[in-house]
PDB file of C-alpha atoms in Angstrom:
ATOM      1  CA  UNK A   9      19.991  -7.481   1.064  1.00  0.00           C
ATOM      2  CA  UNK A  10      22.814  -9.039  -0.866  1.00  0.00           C
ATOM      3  CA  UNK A  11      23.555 -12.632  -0.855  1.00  0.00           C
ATOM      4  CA  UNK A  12      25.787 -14.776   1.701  1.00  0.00           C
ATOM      5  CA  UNK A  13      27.895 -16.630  -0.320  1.00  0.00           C
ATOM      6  CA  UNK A  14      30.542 -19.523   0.786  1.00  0.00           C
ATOM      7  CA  UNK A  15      33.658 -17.916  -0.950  1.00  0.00           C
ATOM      8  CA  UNK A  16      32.946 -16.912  -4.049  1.00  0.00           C
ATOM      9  CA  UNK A  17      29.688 -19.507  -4.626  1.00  0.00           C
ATOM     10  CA  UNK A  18      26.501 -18.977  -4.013  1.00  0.00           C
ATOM     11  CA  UNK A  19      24.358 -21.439  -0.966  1.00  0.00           C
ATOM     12  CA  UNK A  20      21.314 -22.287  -1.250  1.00  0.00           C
ATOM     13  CA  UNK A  21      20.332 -19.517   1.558  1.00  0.00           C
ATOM     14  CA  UNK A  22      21.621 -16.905  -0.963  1.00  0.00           C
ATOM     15  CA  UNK A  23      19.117 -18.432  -2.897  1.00  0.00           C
ATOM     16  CA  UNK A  24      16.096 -17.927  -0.459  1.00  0.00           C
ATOM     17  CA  UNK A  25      17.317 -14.634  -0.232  1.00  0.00           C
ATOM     18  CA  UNK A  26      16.868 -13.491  -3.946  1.00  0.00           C
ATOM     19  CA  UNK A  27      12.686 -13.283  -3.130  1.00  0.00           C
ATOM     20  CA  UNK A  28      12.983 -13.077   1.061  1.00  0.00           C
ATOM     21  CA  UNK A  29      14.530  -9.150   1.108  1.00  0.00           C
ATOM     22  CA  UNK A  30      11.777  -7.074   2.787  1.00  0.00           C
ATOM     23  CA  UNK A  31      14.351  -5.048   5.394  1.00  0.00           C
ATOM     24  CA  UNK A  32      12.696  -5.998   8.321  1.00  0.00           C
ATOM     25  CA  UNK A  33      13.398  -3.197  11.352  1.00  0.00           C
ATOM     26  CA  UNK A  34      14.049   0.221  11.038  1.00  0.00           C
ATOM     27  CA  UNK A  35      14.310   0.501   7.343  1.00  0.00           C
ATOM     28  CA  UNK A  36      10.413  -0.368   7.214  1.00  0.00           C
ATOM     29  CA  UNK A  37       9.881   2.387   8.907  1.00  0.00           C
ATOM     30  CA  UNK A  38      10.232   4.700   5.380  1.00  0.00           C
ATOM     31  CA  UNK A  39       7.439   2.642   3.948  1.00  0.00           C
ATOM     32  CA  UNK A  40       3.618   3.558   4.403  1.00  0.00           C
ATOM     33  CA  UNK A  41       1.136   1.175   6.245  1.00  0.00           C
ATOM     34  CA  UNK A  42      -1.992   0.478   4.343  1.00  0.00           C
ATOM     35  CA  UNK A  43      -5.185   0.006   6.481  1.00  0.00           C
ATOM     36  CA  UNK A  44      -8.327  -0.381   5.927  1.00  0.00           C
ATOM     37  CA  UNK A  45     -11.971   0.727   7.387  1.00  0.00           C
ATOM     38  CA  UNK A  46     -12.285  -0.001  11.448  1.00  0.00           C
ATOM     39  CA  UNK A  47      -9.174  -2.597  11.387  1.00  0.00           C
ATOM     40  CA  UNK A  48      -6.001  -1.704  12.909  1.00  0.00           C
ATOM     41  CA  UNK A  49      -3.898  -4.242  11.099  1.00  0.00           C
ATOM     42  CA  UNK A  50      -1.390  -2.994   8.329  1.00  0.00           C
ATOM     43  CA  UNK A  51      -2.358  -4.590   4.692  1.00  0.00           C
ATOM     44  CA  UNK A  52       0.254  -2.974   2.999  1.00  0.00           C
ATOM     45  CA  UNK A  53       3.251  -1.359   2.483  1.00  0.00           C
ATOM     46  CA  UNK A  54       4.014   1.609  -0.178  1.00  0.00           C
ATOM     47  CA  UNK A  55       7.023   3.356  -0.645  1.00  0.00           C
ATOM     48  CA  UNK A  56       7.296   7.406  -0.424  1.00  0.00           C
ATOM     49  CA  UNK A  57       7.943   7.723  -3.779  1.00  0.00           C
ATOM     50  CA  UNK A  58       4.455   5.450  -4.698  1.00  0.00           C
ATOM     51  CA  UNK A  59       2.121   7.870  -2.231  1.00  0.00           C
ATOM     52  CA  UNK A  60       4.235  10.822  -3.198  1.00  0.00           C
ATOM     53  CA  UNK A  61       2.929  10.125  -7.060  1.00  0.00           C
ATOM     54  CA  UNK A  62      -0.565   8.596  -6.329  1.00  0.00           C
ATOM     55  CA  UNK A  63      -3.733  10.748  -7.144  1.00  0.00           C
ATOM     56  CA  UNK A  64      -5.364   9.838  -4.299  1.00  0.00           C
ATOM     57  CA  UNK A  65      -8.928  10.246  -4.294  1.00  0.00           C
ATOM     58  CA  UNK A  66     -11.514  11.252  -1.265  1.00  0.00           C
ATOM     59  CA  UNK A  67     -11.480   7.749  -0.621  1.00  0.00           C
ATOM     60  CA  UNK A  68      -8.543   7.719   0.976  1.00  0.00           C
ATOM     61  CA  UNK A  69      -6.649   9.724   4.008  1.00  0.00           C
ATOM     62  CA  UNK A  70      -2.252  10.137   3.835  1.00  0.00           C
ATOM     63  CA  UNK A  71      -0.679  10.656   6.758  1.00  0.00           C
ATOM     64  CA  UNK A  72       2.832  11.604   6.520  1.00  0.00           C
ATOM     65  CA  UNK A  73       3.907  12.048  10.057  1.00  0.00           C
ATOM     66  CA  UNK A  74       5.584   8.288  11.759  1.00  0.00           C
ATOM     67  CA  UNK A  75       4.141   6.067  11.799  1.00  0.00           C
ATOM     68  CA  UNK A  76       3.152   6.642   7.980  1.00  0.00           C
ATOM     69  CA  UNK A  77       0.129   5.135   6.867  1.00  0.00           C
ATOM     70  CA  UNK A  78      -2.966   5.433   3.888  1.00  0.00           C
ATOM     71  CA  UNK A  79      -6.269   4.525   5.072  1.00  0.00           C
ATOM     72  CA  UNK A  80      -9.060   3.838   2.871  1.00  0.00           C
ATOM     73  CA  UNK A  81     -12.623   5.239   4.260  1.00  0.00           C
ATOM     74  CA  UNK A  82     -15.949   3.943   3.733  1.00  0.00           C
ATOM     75  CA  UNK A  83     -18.173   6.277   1.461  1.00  0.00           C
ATOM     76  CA  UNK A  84     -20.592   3.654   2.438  1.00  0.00           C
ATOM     77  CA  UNK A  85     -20.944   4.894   6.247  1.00  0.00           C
ATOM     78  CA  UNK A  86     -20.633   0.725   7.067  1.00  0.00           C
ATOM     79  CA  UNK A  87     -23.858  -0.176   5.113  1.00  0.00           C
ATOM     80  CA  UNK A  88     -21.432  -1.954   2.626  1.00  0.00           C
ATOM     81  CA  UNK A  89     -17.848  -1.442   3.727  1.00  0.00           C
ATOM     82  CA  UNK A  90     -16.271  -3.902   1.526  1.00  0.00           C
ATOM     83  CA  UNK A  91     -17.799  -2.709  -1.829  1.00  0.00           C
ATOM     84  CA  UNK A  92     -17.216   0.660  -0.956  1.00  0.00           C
ATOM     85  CA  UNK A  93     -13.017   0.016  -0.364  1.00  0.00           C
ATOM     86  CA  UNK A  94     -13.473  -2.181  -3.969  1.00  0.00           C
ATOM     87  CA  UNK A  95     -14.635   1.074  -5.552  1.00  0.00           C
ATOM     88  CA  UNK A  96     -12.157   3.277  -4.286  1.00  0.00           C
ATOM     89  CA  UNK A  97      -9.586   1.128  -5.276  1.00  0.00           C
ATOM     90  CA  UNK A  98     -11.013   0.415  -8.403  1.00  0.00           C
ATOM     91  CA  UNK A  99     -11.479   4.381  -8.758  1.00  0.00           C
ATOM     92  CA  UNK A 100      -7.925   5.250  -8.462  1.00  0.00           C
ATOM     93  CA  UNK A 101      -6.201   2.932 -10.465  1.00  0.00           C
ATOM     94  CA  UNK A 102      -8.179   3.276 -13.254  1.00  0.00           C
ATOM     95  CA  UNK A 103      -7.073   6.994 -12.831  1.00  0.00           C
ATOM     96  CA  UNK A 104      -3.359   6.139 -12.732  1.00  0.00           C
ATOM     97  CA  UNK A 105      -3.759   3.973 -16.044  1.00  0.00           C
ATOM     98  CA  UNK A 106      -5.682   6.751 -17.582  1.00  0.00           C
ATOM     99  CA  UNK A 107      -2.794   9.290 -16.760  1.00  0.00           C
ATOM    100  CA  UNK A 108      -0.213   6.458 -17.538  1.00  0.00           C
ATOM    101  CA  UNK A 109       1.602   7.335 -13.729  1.00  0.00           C
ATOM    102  CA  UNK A 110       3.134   3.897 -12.974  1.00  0.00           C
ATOM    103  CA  UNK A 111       5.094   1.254 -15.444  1.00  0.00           C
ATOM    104  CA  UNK A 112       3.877  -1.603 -13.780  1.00  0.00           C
ATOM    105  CA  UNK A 113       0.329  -0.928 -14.854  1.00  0.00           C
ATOM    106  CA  UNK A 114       1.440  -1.208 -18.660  1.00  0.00           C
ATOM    107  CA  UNK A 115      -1.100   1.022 -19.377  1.00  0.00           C
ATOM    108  CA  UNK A 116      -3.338  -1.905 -18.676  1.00  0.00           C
ATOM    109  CA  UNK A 117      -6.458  -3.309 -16.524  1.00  0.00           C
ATOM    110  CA  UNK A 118      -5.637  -6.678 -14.668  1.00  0.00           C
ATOM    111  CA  UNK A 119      -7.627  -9.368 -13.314  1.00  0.00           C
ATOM    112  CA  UNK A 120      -8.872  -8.833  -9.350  1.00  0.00           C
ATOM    113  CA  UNK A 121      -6.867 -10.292  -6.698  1.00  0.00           C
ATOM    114  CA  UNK A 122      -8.612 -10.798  -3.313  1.00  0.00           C
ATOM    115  CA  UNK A 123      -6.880  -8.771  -0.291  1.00  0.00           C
ATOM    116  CA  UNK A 124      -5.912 -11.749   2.513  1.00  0.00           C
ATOM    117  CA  UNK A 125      -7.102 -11.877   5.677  1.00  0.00           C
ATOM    118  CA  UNK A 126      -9.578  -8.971   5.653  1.00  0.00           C
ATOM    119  CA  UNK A 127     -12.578  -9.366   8.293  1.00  0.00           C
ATOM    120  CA  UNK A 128     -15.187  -8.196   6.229  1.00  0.00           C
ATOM    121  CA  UNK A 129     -18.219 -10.644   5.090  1.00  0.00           C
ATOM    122  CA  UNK A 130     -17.399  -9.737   1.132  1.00  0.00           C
ATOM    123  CA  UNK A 131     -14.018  -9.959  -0.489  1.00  0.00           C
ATOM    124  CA  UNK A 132     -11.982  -7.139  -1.194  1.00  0.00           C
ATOM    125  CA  UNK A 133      -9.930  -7.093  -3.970  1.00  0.00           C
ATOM    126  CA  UNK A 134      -7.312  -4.669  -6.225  1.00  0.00           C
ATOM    127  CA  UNK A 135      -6.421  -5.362  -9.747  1.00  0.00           C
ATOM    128  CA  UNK A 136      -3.369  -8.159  -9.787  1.00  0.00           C
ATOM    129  CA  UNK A 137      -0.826  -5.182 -11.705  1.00  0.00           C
ATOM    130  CA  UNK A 138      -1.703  -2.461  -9.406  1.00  0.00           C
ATOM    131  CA  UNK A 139      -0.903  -5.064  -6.003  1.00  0.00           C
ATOM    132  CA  UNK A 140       2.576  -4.048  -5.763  1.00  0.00           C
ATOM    133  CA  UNK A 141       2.048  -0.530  -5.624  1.00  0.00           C
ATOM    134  CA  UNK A 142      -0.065  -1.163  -2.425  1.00  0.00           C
ATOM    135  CA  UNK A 143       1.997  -3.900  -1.522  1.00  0.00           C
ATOM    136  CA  UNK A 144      -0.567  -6.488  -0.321  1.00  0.00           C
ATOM    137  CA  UNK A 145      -0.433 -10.083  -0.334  1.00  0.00           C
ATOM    138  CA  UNK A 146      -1.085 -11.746  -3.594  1.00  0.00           C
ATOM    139  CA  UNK A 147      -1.192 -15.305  -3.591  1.00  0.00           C
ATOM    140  CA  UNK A 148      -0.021 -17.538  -6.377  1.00  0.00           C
ATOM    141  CA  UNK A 149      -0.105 -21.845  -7.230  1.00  0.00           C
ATOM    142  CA  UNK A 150       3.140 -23.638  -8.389  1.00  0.00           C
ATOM    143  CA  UNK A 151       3.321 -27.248  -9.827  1.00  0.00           C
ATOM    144  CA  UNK A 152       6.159 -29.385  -9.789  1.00  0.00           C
ATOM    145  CA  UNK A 153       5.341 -32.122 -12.120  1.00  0.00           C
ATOM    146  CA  UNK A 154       8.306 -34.816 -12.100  1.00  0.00           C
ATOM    147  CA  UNK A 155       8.577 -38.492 -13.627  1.00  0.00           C
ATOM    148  CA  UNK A 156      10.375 -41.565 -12.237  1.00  0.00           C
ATOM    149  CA  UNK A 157      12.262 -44.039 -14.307  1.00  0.00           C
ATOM    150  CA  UNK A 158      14.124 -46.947 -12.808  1.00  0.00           C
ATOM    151  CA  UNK A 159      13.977 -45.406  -9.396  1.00  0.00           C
ATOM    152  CA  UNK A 160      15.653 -42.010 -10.553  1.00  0.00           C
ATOM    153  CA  UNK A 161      13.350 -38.924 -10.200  1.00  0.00           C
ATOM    154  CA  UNK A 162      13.808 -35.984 -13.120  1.00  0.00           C
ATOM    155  CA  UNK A 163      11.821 -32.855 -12.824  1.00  0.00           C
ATOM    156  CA  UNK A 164      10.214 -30.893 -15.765  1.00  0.00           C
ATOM    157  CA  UNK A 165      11.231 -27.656 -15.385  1.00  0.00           C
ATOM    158  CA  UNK A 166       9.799 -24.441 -17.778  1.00  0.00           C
ATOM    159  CA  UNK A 167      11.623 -21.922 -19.475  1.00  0.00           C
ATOM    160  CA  UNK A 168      10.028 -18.447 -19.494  1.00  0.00           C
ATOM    161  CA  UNK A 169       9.812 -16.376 -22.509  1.00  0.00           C
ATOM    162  CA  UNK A 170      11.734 -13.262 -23.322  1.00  0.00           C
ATOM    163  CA  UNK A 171       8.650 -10.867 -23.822  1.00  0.00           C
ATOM    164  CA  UNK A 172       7.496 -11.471 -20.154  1.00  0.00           C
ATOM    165  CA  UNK A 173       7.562  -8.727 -17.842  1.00  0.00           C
ATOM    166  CA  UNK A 174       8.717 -10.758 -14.688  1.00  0.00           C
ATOM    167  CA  UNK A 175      11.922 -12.408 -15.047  1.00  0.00           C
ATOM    168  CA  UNK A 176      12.406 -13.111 -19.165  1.00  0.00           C
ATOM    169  CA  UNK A 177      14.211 -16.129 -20.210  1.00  0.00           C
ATOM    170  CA  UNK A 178      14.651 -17.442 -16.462  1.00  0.00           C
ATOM    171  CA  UNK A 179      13.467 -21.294 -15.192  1.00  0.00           C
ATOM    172  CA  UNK A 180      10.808 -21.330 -13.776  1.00  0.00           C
ATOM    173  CA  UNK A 181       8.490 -24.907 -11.908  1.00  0.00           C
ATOM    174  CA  UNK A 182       6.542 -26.501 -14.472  1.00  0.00           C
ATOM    175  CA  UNK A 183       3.062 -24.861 -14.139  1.00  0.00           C
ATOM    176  CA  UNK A 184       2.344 -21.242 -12.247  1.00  0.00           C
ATOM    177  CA  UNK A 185       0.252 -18.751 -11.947  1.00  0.00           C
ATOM    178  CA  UNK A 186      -1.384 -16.222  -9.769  1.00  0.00           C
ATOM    179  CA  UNK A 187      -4.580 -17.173  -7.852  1.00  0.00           C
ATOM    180  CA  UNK A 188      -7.779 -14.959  -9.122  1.00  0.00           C
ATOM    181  CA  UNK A 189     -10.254 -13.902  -6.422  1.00  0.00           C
ATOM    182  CA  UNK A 190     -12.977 -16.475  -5.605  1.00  0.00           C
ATOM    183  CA  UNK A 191     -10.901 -19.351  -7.570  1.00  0.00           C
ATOM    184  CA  UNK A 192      -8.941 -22.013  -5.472  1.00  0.00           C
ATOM    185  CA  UNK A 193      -5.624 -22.925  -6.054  1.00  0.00           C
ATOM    186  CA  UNK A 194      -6.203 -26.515  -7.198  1.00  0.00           C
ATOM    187  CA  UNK A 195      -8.626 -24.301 -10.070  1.00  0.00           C
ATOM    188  CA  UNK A 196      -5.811 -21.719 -10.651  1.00  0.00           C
ATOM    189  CA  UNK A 197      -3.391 -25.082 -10.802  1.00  0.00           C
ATOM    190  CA  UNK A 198      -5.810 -27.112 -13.757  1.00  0.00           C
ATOM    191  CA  UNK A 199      -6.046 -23.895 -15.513  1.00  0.00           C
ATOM    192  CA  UNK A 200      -2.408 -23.238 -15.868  1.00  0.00           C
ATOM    193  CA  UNK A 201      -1.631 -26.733 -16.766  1.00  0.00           C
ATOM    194  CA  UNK A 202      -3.482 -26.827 -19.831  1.00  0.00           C
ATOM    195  CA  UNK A 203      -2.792 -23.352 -20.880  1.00  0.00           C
ATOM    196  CA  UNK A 204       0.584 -23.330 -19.883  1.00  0.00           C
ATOM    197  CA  UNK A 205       1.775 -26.688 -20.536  1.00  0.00           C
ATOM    198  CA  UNK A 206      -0.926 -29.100 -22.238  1.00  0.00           C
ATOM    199  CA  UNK A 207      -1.889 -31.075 -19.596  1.00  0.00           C
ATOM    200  CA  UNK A 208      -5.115 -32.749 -19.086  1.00  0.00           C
ATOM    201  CA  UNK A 209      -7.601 -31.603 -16.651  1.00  0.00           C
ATOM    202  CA  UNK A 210      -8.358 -35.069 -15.616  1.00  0.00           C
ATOM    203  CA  UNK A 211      -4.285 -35.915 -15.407  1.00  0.00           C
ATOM    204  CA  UNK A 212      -4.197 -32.894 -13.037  1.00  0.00           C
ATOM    205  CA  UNK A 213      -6.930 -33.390 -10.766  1.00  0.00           C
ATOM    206  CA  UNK A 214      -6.368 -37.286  -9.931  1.00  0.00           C
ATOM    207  CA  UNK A 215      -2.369 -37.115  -9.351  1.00  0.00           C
ATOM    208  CA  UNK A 216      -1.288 -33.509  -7.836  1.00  0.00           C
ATOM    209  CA  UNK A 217      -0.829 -33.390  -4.058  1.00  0.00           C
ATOM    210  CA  UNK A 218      -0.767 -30.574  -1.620  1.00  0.00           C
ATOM    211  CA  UNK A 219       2.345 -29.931  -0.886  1.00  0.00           C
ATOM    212  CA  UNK A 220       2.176 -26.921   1.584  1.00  0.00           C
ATOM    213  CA  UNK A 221       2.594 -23.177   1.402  1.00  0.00           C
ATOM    214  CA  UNK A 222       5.707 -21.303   0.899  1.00  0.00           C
ATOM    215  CA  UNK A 223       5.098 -17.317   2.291  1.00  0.00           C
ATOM    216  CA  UNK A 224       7.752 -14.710   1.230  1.00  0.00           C
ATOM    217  CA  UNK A 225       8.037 -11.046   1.171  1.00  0.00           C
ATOM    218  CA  UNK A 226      10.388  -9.122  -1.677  1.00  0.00           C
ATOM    219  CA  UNK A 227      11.318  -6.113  -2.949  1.00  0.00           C
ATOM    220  CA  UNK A 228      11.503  -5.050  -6.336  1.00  0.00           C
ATOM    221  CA  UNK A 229      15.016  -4.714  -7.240  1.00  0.00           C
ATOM    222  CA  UNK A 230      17.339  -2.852 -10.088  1.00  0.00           C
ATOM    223  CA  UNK A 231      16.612  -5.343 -12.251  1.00  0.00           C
ATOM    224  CA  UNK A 232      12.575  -5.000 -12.400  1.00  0.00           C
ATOM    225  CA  UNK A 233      11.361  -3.222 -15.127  1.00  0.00           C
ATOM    226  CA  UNK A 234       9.345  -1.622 -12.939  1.00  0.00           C
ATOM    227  CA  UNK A 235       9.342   1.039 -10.151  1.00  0.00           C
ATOM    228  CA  UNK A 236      11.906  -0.027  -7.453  1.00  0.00           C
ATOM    229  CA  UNK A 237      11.473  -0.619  -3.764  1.00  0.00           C
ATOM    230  CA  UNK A 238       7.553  -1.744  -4.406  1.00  0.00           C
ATOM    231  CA  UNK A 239       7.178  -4.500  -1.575  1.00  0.00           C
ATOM    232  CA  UNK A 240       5.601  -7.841  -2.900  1.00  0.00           C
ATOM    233  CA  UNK A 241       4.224 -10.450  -0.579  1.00  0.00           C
ATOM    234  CA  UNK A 242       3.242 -13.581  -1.682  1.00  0.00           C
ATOM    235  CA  UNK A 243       2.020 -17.110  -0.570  1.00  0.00           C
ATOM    236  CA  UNK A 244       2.640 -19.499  -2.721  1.00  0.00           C
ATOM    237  CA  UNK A 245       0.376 -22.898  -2.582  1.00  0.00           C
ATOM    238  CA  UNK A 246       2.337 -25.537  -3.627  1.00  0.00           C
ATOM    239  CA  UNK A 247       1.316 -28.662  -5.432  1.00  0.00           C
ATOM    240  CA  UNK A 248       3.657 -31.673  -7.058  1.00  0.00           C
ATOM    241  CA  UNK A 249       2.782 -34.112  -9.365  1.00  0.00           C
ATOM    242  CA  UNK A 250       4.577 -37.779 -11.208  1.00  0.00           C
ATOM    243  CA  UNK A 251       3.540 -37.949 -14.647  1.00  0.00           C
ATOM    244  CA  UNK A 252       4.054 -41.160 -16.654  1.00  0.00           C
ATOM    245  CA  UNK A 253       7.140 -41.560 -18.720  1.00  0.00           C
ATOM    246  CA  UNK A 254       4.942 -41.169 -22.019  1.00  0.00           C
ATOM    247  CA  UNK A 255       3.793 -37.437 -20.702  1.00  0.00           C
ATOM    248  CA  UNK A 256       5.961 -34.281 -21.423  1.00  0.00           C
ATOM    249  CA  UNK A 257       4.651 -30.979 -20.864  1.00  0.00           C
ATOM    250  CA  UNK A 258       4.616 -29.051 -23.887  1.00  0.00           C
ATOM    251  CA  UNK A 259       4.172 -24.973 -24.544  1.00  0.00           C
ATOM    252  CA  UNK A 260       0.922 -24.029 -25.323  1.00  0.00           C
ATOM    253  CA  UNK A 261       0.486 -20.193 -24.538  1.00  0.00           C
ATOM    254  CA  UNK A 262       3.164 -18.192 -25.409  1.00  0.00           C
ATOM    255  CA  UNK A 263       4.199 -17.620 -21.804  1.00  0.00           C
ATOM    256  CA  UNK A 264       6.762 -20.819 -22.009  1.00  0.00           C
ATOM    257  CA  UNK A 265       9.328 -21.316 -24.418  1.00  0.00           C
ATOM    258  CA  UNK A 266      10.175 -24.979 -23.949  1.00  0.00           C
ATOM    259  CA  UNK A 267      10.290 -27.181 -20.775  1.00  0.00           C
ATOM    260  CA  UNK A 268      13.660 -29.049 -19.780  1.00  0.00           C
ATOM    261  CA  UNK A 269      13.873 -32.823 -17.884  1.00  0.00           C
ATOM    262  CA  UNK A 270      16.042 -32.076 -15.466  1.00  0.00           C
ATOM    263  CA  UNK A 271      17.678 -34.785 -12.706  1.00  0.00           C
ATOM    264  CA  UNK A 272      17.447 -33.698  -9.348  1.00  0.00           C
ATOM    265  CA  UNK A 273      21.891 -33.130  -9.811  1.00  0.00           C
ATOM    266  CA  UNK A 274      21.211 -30.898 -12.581  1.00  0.00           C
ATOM    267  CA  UNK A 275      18.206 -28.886 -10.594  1.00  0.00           C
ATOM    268  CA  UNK A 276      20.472 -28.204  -7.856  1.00  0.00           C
ATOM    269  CA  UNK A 277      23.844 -26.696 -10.324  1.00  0.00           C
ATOM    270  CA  UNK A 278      21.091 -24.695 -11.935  1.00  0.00           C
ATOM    271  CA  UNK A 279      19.454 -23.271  -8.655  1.00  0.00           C
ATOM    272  CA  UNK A 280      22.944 -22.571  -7.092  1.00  0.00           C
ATOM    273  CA  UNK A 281      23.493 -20.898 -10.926  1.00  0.00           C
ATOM    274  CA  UNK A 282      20.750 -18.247  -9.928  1.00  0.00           C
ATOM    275  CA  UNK A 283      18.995 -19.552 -13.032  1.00  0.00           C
ATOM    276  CA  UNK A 284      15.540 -19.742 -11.301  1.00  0.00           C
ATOM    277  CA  UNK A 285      12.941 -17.160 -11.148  1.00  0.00           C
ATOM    278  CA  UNK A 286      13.406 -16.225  -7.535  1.00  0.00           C
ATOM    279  CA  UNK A 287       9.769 -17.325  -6.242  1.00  0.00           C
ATOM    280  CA  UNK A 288      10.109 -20.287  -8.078  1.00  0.00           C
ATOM    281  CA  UNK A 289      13.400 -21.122  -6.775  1.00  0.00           C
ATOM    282  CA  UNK A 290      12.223 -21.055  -3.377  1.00  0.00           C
ATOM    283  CA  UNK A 291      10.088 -23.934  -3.826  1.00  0.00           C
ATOM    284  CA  UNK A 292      12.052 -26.054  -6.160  1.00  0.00           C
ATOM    285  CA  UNK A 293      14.598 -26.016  -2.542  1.00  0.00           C
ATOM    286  CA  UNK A 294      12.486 -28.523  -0.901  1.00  0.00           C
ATOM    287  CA  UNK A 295      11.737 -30.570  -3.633  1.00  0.00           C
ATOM    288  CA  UNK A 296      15.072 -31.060  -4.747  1.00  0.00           C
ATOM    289  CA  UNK A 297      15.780 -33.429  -1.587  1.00  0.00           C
ATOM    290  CA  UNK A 298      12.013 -34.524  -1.316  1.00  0.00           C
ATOM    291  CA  UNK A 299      11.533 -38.203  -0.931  1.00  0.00           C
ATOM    292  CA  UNK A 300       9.182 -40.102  -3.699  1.00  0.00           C
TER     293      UNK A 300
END
């Protein structure tokens, strides 16, 4: 989907845009449903050219007439459904880094991401690199941390660095990260400060607030390094945070080159700019008109 634009300059809708592209109606319809054991809800969606280049395993059955879909089935015969779809997951992709089939692996295990909404009474999970090439939810936590002088709010906005994989060099909200399984987001957010950013643990846990949930569903694009069309949906949990004036975030990791006070005038020239990562500029929207 390209972006709607007032003449020649990007809105702020173009903006929403750059990580809200899925093409809902009967372009889906090329993509292949994921399900899982005895549930009849879609948890997933991989593109032909993903299932056409998968070694699937016994643990799974491909159907290629409409509606397309992969099912994974329960070795377990329902004695333990939930490890059994962990295993067969875990099975295949450690078969696709083996064989060195997909560039978004890098060749590389990943931490485990839980699979939303899934009715079992254990979680189910799929390493965090291999997600897209299912394309299930993954859910990540943003902070906005911001500081007030003389009634003026400026936001601390990150830099990303150039050896990233995702979106090198862009702007990016002052703390992310994805959200492992079993850890909360608040966790995921205390974490990511300090590593990211060298804030305090106790700074972090008595002064960010909740600030909601932003859900959005993208597709890998020409500018990925990876494989194109792979569908990624996220939820984003959202958390903001006013530091004193004697605070600055400052890189720690080598994720973040340098972090930039920004006024909220100069947050909006750079998001019309397209200088955000796209997630990240989704949730920098509200905030940008967000009251104190």
């Amino acid at each position: 989907m390209g972006c709607i634009t007032s003449g020649d300059q990007p809105t702020y809708l173009s903006v929403v845009e750059l990580c809200d592209d899925f093409p809902y109606g009967p372009a889906s319809q090329t993509y292949y449903q994921l399900y899982l054991p005895n549930d009849d809800r879609p948890y997933g969606f991989m593109t032909p050219e993903v299932v056409g280049k998968m070694p699937w395993t016994p643990d799974f059955a491909v159907h290629h007439d409409a509606p397309r879909s992969v099912t994974v089935l329960d070795a377990s015969d329902g004695e333990d459904t939930a490890a059994a779809i962990n295993s067969a997951f875990a099975k295949l992709v450690s078969i696709c880094i083996d064989r060195d089939l997909f560039h978004v692996l890098c060749r590389q295990h990943s931490e485990p991401v839980a699979i939303v909404g899934v009715k079992y009474s254990q979680p189910v999970v799929v390493e965090r690199f291999a997600a897209s090439l299912f394309g299930v939810m993954s859910r990540g936590a943003h902070l906005v941390a911001y500081s007030v002088r003389e009634g003026k709010k400026s936001v601390w906005v990150s830099r990303r660095s150039a050896h990233l994989y995702t979106y090198p060099g862009m702007l990016d909200v002052t703390v992310g990260g994805g959200v492992k399984s079993g850890v909360p987001p608040l966790e995921t957010i205390v974490q990511e400060s300090e590593e990211e950013a060298s804030l305090p643990e106790d700074l972090i846990r008595q002064r960010a607030r909740p600030r909601g949930v932003v859900s959005h569903m993208s597709v890998t694009g020409k500018d990925f390094k990876g494989e194109k069309g792979l569908v990624v949906p996220d939820y984003i949990y959202v958390y903001d945070i006013e530091i004193p004036q004697d605070i600055m975030p400052r890189p720690f990791d080598d994720e973040v080159e340098s972090f930039y006070c920004m006024t909220i005038g100069e947050l909006q020239a750079a998001l019309l700019r397209m200088e955000f990562k796209a997630d990240s500029a989704a949730v920098m929207l509200p905030f940008r008109t967000r009251p104190q």
